Amino acid sequence: MIRIRYFAKLGVPAECTFGTFVFERSCDLVAVLLLSLFIVSGSDFLLIAVGFVLAIVGGVLLCALKPGILQMLEGLCERLGIPLIPRALAFLQAGVSHCRGWLGPVDMMVGLVLGVAAWAVVGLSFVYLLSNFSSGVPFLDALSIYPLSMLVGAASMIPGGVGTTEGAMVLLLGQYGFAVGTALLLAVVIRIVTLWFGVLVGFCALAYLEFNGRHNEGELHAEQHRS
């Protein structure tokens, strides 16, 4: 959500940026779930993933189509004198309401297709890692292990799913005969080249945006001083 800081400088309201974030993440959840459905083993994890995605996406759709629900909760919290929650619910309502503009078939299809394509690349990276161990994991199962582990990690509500995603991956690989040490190695490697590489790129982007923003502000102040 730190994107709000930078889009605000371009004149984009925080509620609109938040609405985009909600729509994007909802499409991501559905796309990752679709890739997870190929797996044959790990039915318990799959049930967790399906339940989590249905709860989140269903909640977003319900609040987007029935904004009165959040308004009712906001009013209830105000009457009970609960601090901060009413403001948070008001911001949530304003953000989710922006999602209604993207609930058309074209926007939803584009979001899902691009989401599936992006996450399939990550899944194929994991398939490539497995191929180096001459594993007997079927291709579709191998493609689904990483996405399913991601959903289990997301359901844990731990930032980045750190620990839970890797644990789910180790357990899933164990069902195909992988030793714990090998499975853990695979889990750590794929997370380094996906999650942590993304974090590194993100920090580089933040550094650029902060430097560029301060540079522009400095030029603006200098121009004002000359005027």
Short mmCIF file of C-alpha atoms in Angstrom, two decimals, residues 40-218:
data_model
loop_
_atom_site.label_atom_id
_atom_site.label_comp_id
_atom_site.label_asym_id
_atom_site.label_seq_id
_atom_site.Cartn_x
_atom_site.Cartn_y
_atom_site.Cartn_z
CA VAL A 40 -3.87 -34.25 -7.22
CA SER A 41 -2.27 -34.64 -3.80
CA GLY A 42 -2.54 -32.20 -0.92
CA SER A 43 -6.34 -32.10 -0.76
CA ASP A 44 -6.28 -30.65 2.78
CA PHE A 45 -4.17 -27.70 1.62
CA LEU A 46 -6.44 -27.27 -1.39
CA LEU A 47 -9.49 -27.03 0.86
CA ILE A 48 -7.75 -24.33 2.91
CA ALA A 49 -6.84 -22.45 -0.26
CA VAL A 50 -10.34 -22.64 -1.76
CA GLY A 51 -11.95 -21.54 1.50
CA PHE A 52 -9.53 -18.62 1.90
CA VAL A 53 -9.99 -17.34 -1.66
CA LEU A 54 -13.78 -17.68 -1.56
CA ALA A 55 -13.90 -15.79 1.75
CA ILE A 56 -11.70 -12.91 0.58
CA VAL A 57 -13.02 -12.51 -2.96
CA GLY A 58 -16.60 -13.12 -1.83
CA GLY A 59 -16.21 -10.46 0.86
CA VAL A 60 -14.81 -7.96 -1.65
CA LEU A 61 -17.64 -8.59 -4.12
CA LEU A 62 -20.25 -8.34 -1.39
CA CYS A 63 -18.88 -5.03 -0.08
CA ALA A 64 -18.46 -3.65 -3.60
CA LEU A 65 -22.01 -4.52 -4.65
CA LYS A 66 -23.61 -3.81 -1.26
CA PRO A 67 -21.78 -0.77 0.18
CA GLY A 68 -24.48 -0.40 2.83
CA ILE A 69 -22.87 -3.27 4.75
CA LEU A 70 -19.72 -1.27 5.49
CA GLN A 71 -21.80 1.83 6.22
CA MET A 72 -23.82 -0.14 8.75
CA LEU A 73 -20.64 -1.45 10.44
CA GLU A 74 -19.19 2.06 10.48
CA GLY A 75 -22.31 3.45 12.16
CA LEU A 76 -22.32 0.61 14.69
CA CYS A 77 -18.69 1.25 15.66
CA GLU A 78 -19.38 4.97 16.03
CA ARG A 79 -22.32 4.30 18.35
CA LEU A 80 -20.21 1.94 20.43
CA GLY A 81 -17.47 4.56 20.66
CA ILE A 82 -14.80 2.32 19.14
CA PRO A 83 -11.85 4.52 18.07
CA LEU A 84 -10.16 4.44 14.63
CA ILE A 85 -12.32 1.59 13.27
CA PRO A 86 -15.02 3.89 11.78
CA ARG A 87 -12.40 5.87 9.86
CA ALA A 88 -10.79 2.66 8.62
CA LEU A 89 -14.18 1.32 7.50
CA ALA A 90 -14.96 4.59 5.72
CA PHE A 91 -11.65 4.39 3.84
CA LEU A 92 -12.30 0.72 3.07
CA GLN A 93 -15.75 1.54 1.74
CA ALA A 94 -14.41 4.34 -0.49
CA GLY A 95 -11.69 2.05 -1.82
CA VAL A 96 -13.88 -0.98 -2.45
CA SER A 97 -16.48 1.21 -4.17
CA HIS A 98 -13.86 1.98 -6.84
CA CYS A 99 -13.74 -1.76 -7.62
CA ARG A 100 -17.25 -1.61 -9.04
CA GLY A 101 -15.89 0.18 -12.10
CA TRP A 102 -13.73 -2.84 -12.92
CA LEU A 103 -16.29 -5.58 -12.36
CA GLY A 104 -17.14 -5.72 -16.06
CA PRO A 105 -16.31 -8.89 -18.03
CA VAL A 106 -13.50 -7.31 -20.04
CA ASP A 107 -11.55 -5.88 -17.09
CA MET A 108 -12.03 -9.03 -15.03
CA MET A 109 -10.94 -11.29 -17.92
CA VAL A 110 -7.85 -9.18 -18.64
CA GLY A 111 -6.91 -9.19 -14.96
CA LEU A 112 -7.33 -12.95 -14.66
CA VAL A 113 -5.51 -13.79 -17.91
CA LEU A 114 -2.52 -11.61 -17.02
CA GLY A 115 -2.55 -12.94 -13.45
CA VAL A 116 -2.57 -16.56 -14.58
CA ALA A 117 0.23 -15.85 -17.08
CA ALA A 118 2.40 -14.13 -14.47
CA TRP A 119 1.94 -16.79 -11.79
CA ALA A 120 2.34 -19.60 -14.35
CA VAL A 121 5.85 -18.29 -15.06
CA VAL A 122 6.67 -18.62 -11.36
CA GLY A 123 5.15 -22.11 -11.33
CA LEU A 124 7.24 -23.09 -14.35
CA SER A 125 10.36 -21.85 -12.56
CA PHE A 126 9.59 -24.29 -9.77
CA VAL A 127 9.00 -27.07 -12.33
CA TYR A 128 12.47 -26.33 -13.72
CA LEU A 129 14.03 -26.61 -10.26
CA LEU A 130 12.31 -29.96 -9.72
CA SER A 131 13.54 -31.25 -13.07
CA ASN A 132 17.11 -30.93 -11.82
CA PHE A 133 16.35 -33.60 -9.23
CA SER A 134 14.91 -36.05 -11.78
CA SER A 135 11.70 -36.13 -9.78
CA GLY A 136 8.71 -38.26 -10.66
CA VAL A 137 6.27 -35.45 -9.91
CA PRO A 138 3.70 -35.11 -12.74
CA PHE A 139 4.02 -31.86 -14.64
CA LEU A 140 0.65 -30.39 -13.59
CA ASP A 141 1.26 -31.33 -9.96
CA ALA A 142 4.69 -29.71 -10.08
CA LEU A 143 3.17 -26.59 -11.65
CA SER A 144 0.61 -26.35 -8.84
CA ILE A 145 2.84 -26.91 -5.80
CA TYR A 146 4.19 -23.36 -5.60
CA PRO A 147 0.82 -21.58 -6.17
CA LEU A 148 -0.91 -23.81 -3.62
CA SER A 149 1.84 -23.17 -1.08
CA MET A 150 1.48 -19.44 -1.71
CA LEU A 151 -2.24 -19.57 -0.88
CA VAL A 152 -1.58 -21.52 2.32
CA GLY A 153 0.99 -18.87 3.27
CA ALA A 154 -1.48 -16.08 2.49
CA ALA A 155 -4.18 -17.78 4.57
CA SER A 156 -1.81 -17.76 7.56
CA MET A 157 -1.94 -13.92 7.49
CA ILE A 158 1.82 -13.80 8.08
CA PRO A 159 3.46 -11.05 5.95
CA GLY A 160 4.74 -12.64 2.77
CA GLY A 161 3.67 -16.03 4.10
CA VAL A 162 7.24 -16.35 5.40
CA GLY A 163 7.66 -19.77 7.02
CA THR A 164 4.18 -21.10 6.30
CA THR A 165 4.64 -21.07 2.51
CA GLU A 166 7.94 -22.91 2.80
CA GLY A 167 6.42 -25.37 5.30
CA ALA A 168 3.50 -26.14 3.00
CA MET A 169 5.91 -26.67 0.11
CA VAL A 170 8.01 -29.10 2.14
CA LEU A 171 4.93 -31.08 3.17
CA LEU A 172 3.61 -31.22 -0.40
CA LEU A 173 6.98 -32.36 -1.77
CA GLY A 174 7.15 -34.96 0.99
CA GLN A 175 4.07 -36.62 -0.51
CA TYR A 176 6.12 -37.27 -3.65
CA GLY A 177 9.00 -38.87 -1.76
CA PHE A 178 11.28 -35.87 -1.33
CA ALA A 179 13.47 -35.88 1.77
CA VAL A 180 12.93 -32.98 4.15
CA GLY A 181 16.38 -31.53 3.45
CA THR A 182 15.91 -31.58 -0.32
CA ALA A 183 12.38 -30.20 -0.11
CA LEU A 184 13.54 -27.40 2.19
CA LEU A 185 16.38 -26.54 -0.19
CA LEU A 186 13.93 -26.29 -3.10
CA ALA A 187 11.56 -24.16 -1.04
CA VAL A 188 14.30 -21.74 0.03
CA VAL A 189 15.74 -21.42 -3.49
CA ILE A 190 12.40 -20.70 -5.18
CA ARG A 191 11.53 -18.15 -2.52
CA ILE A 192 14.89 -16.39 -2.93
CA VAL A 193 14.45 -16.05 -6.70
CA THR A 194 10.79 -14.98 -6.45
CA LEU A 195 9.77 -13.29 -3.17
CA TRP A 196 13.13 -11.98 -2.02
CA PHE A 197 14.27 -10.98 -5.50
CA GLY A 198 11.00 -9.04 -5.78
CA VAL A 199 11.68 -7.40 -2.41
CA LEU A 200 15.15 -6.36 -3.63
CA VAL A 201 13.71 -4.87 -6.83
CA GLY A 202 11.06 -3.12 -4.73
CA PHE A 203 13.64 -1.48 -2.47
CA CYS A 204 15.58 -0.32 -5.53
CA ALA A 205 12.36 1.18 -6.93
CA LEU A 206 11.64 2.91 -3.61
CA ALA A 207 15.15 4.35 -3.51
CA TYR A 208 14.74 5.69 -7.06
CA LEU A 209 11.31 7.19 -6.34
CA GLU A 210 12.50 8.85 -3.15
CA PHE A 211 15.65 10.24 -4.77
CA ASN A 212 13.78 11.39 -7.87
CA GLY A 213 11.05 12.99 -5.75
CA ARG A 214 13.53 14.90 -3.61
CA HIS A 215 15.47 15.94 -6.70
CA ASN A 216 12.31 17.33 -8.31
CA GLU A 217 11.35 19.11 -5.10
CA GLY A 218 14.82 20.64 -4.92
#
